[in-house]
N, CA, C and O atoms as a GROMACS GRO file, in nm:
protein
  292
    1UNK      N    1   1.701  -3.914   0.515
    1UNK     CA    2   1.830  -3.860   0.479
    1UNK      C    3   1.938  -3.959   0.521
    1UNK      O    4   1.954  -4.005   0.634
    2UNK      N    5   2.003  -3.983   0.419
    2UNK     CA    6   2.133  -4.054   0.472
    2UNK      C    7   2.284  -3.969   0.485
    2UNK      O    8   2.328  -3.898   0.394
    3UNK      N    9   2.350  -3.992   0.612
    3UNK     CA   10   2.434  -3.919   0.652
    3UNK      C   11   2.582  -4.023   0.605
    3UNK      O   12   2.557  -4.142   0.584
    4UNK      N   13   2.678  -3.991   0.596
    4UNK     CA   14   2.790  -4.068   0.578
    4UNK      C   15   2.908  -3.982   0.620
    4UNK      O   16   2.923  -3.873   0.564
    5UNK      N   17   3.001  -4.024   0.720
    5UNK     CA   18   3.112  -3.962   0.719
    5UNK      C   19   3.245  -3.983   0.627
    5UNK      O   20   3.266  -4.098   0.588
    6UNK      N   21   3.310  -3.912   0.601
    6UNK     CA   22   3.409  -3.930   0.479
    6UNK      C   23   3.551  -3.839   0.504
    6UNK      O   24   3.547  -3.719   0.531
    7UNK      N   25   3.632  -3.888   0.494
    7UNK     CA   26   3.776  -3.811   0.494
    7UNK      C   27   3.824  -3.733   0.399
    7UNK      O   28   3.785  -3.746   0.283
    8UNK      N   29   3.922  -3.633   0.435
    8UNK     CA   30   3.984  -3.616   0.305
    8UNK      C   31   4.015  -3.705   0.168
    8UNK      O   32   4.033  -3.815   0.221
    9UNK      N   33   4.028  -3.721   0.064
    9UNK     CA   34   4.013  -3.777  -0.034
    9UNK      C   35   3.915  -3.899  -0.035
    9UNK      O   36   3.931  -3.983  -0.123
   10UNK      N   37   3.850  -3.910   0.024
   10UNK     CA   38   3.711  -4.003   0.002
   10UNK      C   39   3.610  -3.954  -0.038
   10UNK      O   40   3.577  -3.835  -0.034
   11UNK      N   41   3.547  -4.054  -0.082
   11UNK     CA   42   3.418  -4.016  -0.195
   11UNK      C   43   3.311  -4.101  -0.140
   11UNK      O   44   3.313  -4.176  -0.042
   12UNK      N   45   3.194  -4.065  -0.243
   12UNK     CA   46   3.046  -4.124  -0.249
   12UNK      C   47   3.003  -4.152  -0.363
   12UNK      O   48   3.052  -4.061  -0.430
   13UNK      N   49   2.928  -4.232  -0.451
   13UNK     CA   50   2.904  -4.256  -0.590
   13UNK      C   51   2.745  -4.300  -0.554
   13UNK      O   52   2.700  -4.389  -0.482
   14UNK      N   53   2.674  -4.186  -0.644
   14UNK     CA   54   2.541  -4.183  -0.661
   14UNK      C   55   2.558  -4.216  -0.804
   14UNK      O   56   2.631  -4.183  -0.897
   15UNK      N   57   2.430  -4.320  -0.775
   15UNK     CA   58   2.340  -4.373  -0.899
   15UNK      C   59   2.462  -4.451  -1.047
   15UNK      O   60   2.444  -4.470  -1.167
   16UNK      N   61   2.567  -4.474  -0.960
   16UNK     CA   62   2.649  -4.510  -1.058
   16UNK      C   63   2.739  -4.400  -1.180
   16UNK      O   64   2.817  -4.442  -1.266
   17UNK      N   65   2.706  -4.271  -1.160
   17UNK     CA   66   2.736  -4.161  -1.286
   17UNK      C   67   2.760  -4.020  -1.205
   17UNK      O   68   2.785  -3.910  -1.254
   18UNK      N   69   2.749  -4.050  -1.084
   18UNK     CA   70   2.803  -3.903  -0.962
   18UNK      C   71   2.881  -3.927  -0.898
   18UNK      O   72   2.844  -4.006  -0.811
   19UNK      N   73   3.027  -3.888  -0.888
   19UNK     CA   74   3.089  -3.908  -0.782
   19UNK      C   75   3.109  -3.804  -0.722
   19UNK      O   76   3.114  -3.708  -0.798
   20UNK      N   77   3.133  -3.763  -0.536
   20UNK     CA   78   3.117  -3.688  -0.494
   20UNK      C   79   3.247  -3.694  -0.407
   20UNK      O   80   3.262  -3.787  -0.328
   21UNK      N   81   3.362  -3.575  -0.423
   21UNK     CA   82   3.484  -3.672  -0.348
   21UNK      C   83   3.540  -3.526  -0.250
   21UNK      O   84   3.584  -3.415  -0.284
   22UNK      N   85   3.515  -3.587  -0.126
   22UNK     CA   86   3.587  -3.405   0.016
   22UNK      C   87   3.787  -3.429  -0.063
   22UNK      O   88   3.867  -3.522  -0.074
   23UNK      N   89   3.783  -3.289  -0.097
   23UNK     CA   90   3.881  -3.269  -0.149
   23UNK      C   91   3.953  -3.154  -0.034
   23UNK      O   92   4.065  -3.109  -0.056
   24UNK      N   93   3.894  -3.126   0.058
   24UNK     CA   94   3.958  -3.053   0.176
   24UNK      C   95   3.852  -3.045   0.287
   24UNK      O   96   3.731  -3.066   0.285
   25UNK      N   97   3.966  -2.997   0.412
   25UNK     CA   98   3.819  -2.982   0.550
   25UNK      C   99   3.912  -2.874   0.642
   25UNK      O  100   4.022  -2.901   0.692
   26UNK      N  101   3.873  -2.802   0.648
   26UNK     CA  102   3.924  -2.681   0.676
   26UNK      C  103   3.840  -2.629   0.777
   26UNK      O  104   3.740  -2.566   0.742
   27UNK      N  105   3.872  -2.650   0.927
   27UNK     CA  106   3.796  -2.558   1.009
   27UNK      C  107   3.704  -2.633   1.012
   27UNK      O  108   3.717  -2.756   1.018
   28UNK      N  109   3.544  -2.545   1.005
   28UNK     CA  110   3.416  -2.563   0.946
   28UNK      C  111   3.351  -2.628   0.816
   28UNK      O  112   3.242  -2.679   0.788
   29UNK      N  113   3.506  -2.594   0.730
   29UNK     CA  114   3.406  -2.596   0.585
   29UNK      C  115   3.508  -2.759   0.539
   29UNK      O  116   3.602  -2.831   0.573
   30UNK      N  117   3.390  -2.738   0.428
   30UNK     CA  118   3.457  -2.918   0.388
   30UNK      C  119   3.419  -2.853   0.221
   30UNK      O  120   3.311  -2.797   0.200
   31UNK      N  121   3.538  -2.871   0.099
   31UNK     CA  122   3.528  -2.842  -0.034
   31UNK      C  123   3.512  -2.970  -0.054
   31UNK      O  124   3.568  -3.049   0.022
   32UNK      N  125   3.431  -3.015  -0.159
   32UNK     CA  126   3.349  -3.115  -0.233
   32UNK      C  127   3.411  -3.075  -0.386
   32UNK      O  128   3.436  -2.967  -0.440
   33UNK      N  129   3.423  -3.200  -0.423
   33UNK     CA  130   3.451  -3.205  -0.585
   33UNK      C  131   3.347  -3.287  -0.624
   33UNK      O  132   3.354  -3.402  -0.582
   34UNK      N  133   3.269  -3.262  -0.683
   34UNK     CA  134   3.201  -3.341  -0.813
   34UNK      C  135   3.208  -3.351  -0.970
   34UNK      O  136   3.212  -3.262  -1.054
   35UNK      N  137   3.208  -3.506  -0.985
   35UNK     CA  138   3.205  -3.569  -1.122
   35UNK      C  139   3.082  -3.617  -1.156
   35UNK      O  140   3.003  -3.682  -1.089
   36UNK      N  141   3.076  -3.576  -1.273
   36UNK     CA  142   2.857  -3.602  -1.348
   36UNK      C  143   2.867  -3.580  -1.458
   36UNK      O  144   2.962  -3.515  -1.503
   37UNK      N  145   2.777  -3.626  -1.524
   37UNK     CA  146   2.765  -3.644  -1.689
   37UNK      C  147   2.784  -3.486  -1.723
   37UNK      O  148   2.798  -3.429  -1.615
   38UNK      N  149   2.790  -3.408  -1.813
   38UNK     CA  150   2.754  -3.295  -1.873
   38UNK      C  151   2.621  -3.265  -1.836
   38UNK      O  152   2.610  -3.160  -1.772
   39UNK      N  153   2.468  -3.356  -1.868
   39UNK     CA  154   2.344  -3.332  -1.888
   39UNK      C  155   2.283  -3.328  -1.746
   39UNK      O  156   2.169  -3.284  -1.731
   40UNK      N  157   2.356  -3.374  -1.642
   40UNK     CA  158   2.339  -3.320  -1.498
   40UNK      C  159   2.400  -3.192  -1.475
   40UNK      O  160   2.519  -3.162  -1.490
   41UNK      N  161   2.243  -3.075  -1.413
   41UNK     CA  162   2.305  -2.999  -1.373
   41UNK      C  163   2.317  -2.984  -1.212
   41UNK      O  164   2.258  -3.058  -1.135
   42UNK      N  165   2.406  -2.874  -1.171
   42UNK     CA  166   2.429  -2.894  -1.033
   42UNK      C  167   2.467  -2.774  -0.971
   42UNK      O  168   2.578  -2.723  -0.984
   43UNK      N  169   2.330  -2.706  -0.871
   43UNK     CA  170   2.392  -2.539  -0.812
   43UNK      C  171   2.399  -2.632  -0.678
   43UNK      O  172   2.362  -2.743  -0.640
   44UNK      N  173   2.473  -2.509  -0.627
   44UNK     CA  174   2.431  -2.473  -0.482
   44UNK      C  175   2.290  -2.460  -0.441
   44UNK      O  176   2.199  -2.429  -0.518
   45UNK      N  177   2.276  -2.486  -0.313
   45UNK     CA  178   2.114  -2.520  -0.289
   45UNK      C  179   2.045  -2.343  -0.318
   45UNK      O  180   1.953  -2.302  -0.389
   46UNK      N  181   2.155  -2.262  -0.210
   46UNK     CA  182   2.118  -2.166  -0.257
   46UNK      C  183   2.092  -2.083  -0.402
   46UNK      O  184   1.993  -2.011  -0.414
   47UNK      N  185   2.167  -2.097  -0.485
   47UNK     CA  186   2.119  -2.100  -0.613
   47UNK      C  187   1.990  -2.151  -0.689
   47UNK      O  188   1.908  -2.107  -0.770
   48UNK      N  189   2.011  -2.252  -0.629
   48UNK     CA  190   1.864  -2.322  -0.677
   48UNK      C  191   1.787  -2.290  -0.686
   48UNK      O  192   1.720  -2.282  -0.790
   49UNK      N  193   1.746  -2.233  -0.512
   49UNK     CA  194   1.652  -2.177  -0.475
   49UNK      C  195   1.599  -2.022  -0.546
   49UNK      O  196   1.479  -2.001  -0.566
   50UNK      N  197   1.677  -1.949  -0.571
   50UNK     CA  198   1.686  -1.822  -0.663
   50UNK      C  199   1.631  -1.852  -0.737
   50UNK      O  200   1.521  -1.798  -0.748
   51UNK      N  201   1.680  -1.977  -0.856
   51UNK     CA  202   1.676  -1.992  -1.021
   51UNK      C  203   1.482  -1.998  -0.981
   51UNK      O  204   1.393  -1.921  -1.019
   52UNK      N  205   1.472  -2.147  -0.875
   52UNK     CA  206   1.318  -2.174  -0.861
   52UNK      C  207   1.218  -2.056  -0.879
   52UNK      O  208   1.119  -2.058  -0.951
   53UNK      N  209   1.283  -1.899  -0.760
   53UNK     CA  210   1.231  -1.850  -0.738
   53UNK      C  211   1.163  -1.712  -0.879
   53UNK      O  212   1.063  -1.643  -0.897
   54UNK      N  213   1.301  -1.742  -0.947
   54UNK     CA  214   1.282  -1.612  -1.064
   54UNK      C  215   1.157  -1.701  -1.161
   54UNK      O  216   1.046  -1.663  -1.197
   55UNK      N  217   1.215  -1.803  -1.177
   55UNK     CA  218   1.104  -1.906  -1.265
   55UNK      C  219   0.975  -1.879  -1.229
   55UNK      O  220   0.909  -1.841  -1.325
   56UNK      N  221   0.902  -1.884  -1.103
   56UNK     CA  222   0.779  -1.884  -1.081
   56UNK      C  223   0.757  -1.719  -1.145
   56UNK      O  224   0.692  -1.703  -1.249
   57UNK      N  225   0.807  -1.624  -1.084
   57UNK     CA  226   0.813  -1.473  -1.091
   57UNK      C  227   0.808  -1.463  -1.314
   57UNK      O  228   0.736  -1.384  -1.374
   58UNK      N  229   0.894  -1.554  -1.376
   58UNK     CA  230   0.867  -1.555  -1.487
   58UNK      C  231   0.730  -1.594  -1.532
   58UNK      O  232   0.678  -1.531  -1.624
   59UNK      N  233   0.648  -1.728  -1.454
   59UNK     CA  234   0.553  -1.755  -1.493
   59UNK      C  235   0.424  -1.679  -1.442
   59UNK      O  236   0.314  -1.727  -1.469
   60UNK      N  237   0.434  -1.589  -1.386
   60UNK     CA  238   0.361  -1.517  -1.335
   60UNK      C  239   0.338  -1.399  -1.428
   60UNK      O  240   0.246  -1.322  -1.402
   61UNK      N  241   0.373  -1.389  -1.477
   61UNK     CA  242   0.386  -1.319  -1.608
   61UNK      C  243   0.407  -1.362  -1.757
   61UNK      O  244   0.492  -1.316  -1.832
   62UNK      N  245   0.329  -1.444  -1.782
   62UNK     CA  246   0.276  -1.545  -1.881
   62UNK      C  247   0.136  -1.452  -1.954
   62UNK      O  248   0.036  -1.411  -1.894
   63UNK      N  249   0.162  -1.442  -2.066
   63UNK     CA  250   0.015  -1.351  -2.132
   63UNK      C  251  -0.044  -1.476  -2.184
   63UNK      O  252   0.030  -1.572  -2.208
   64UNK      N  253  -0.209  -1.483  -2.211
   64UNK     CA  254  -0.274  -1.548  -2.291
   64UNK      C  255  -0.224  -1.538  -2.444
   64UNK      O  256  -0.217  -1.420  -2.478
   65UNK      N  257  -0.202  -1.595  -2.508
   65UNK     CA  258  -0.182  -1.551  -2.662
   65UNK      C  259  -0.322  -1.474  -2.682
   65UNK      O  260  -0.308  -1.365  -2.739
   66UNK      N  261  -0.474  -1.514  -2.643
   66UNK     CA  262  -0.566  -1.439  -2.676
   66UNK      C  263  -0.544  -1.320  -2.662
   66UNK      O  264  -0.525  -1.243  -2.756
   67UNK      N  265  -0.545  -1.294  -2.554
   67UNK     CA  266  -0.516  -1.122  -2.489
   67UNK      C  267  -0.442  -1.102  -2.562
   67UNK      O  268  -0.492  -1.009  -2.624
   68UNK      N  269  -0.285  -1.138  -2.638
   68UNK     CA  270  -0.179  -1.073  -2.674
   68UNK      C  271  -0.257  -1.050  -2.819
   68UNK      O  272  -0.224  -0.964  -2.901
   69UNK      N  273  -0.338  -1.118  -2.831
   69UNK     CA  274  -0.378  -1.088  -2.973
   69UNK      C  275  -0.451  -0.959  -2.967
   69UNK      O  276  -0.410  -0.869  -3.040
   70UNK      N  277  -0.574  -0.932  -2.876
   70UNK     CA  278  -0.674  -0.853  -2.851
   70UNK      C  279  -0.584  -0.710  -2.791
   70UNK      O  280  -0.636  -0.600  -2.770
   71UNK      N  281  -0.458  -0.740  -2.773
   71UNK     CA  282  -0.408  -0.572  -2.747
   71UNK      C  283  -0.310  -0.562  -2.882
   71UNK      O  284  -0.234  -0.465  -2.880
   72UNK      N  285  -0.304  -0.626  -2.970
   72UNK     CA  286  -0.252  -0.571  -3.062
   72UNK      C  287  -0.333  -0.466  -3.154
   72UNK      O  288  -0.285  -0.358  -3.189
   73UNK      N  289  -0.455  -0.510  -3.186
   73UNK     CA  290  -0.563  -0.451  -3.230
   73UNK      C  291  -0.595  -0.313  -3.204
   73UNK      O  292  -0.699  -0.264  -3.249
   0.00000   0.00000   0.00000
């Protein structure tokens, strides 16, 4: 993991096409602005973790097309 400290209005630029810039620091919390193509998407970790979690829960419930055939019958 790389750590970097950064000020108000300073940034970070990943991969040339992310910029990542502390747009406030308040207390505890620090607001982040990010800039990225459209075709990057970008949650919260916690989000993520949800989307990951419903996904598996979707594939877990995946029918064979066979079977779907054999209960139509």
């Amino acid at each position: 993991m790389l750590v970097l400290g950064r000020k108000k209005g300073e940034s970070i630029i990943i991969d040339d096409q992310i910029e990542i810039i502390v747009t406030s620091v308040e207390g505890e919390t620090v607001k982040l602005g990010i800039e990225a193509p459209k075709q990057i998407t970008i949650h919260r970790k916690e989000v993520y973790l949800e989307i990951q979690e419903e996904n598996k829960k979707a594939m877990s419930n995946v029918i064979d097309i066979g079977d779907f055939l054999k209960m139509k019958k």
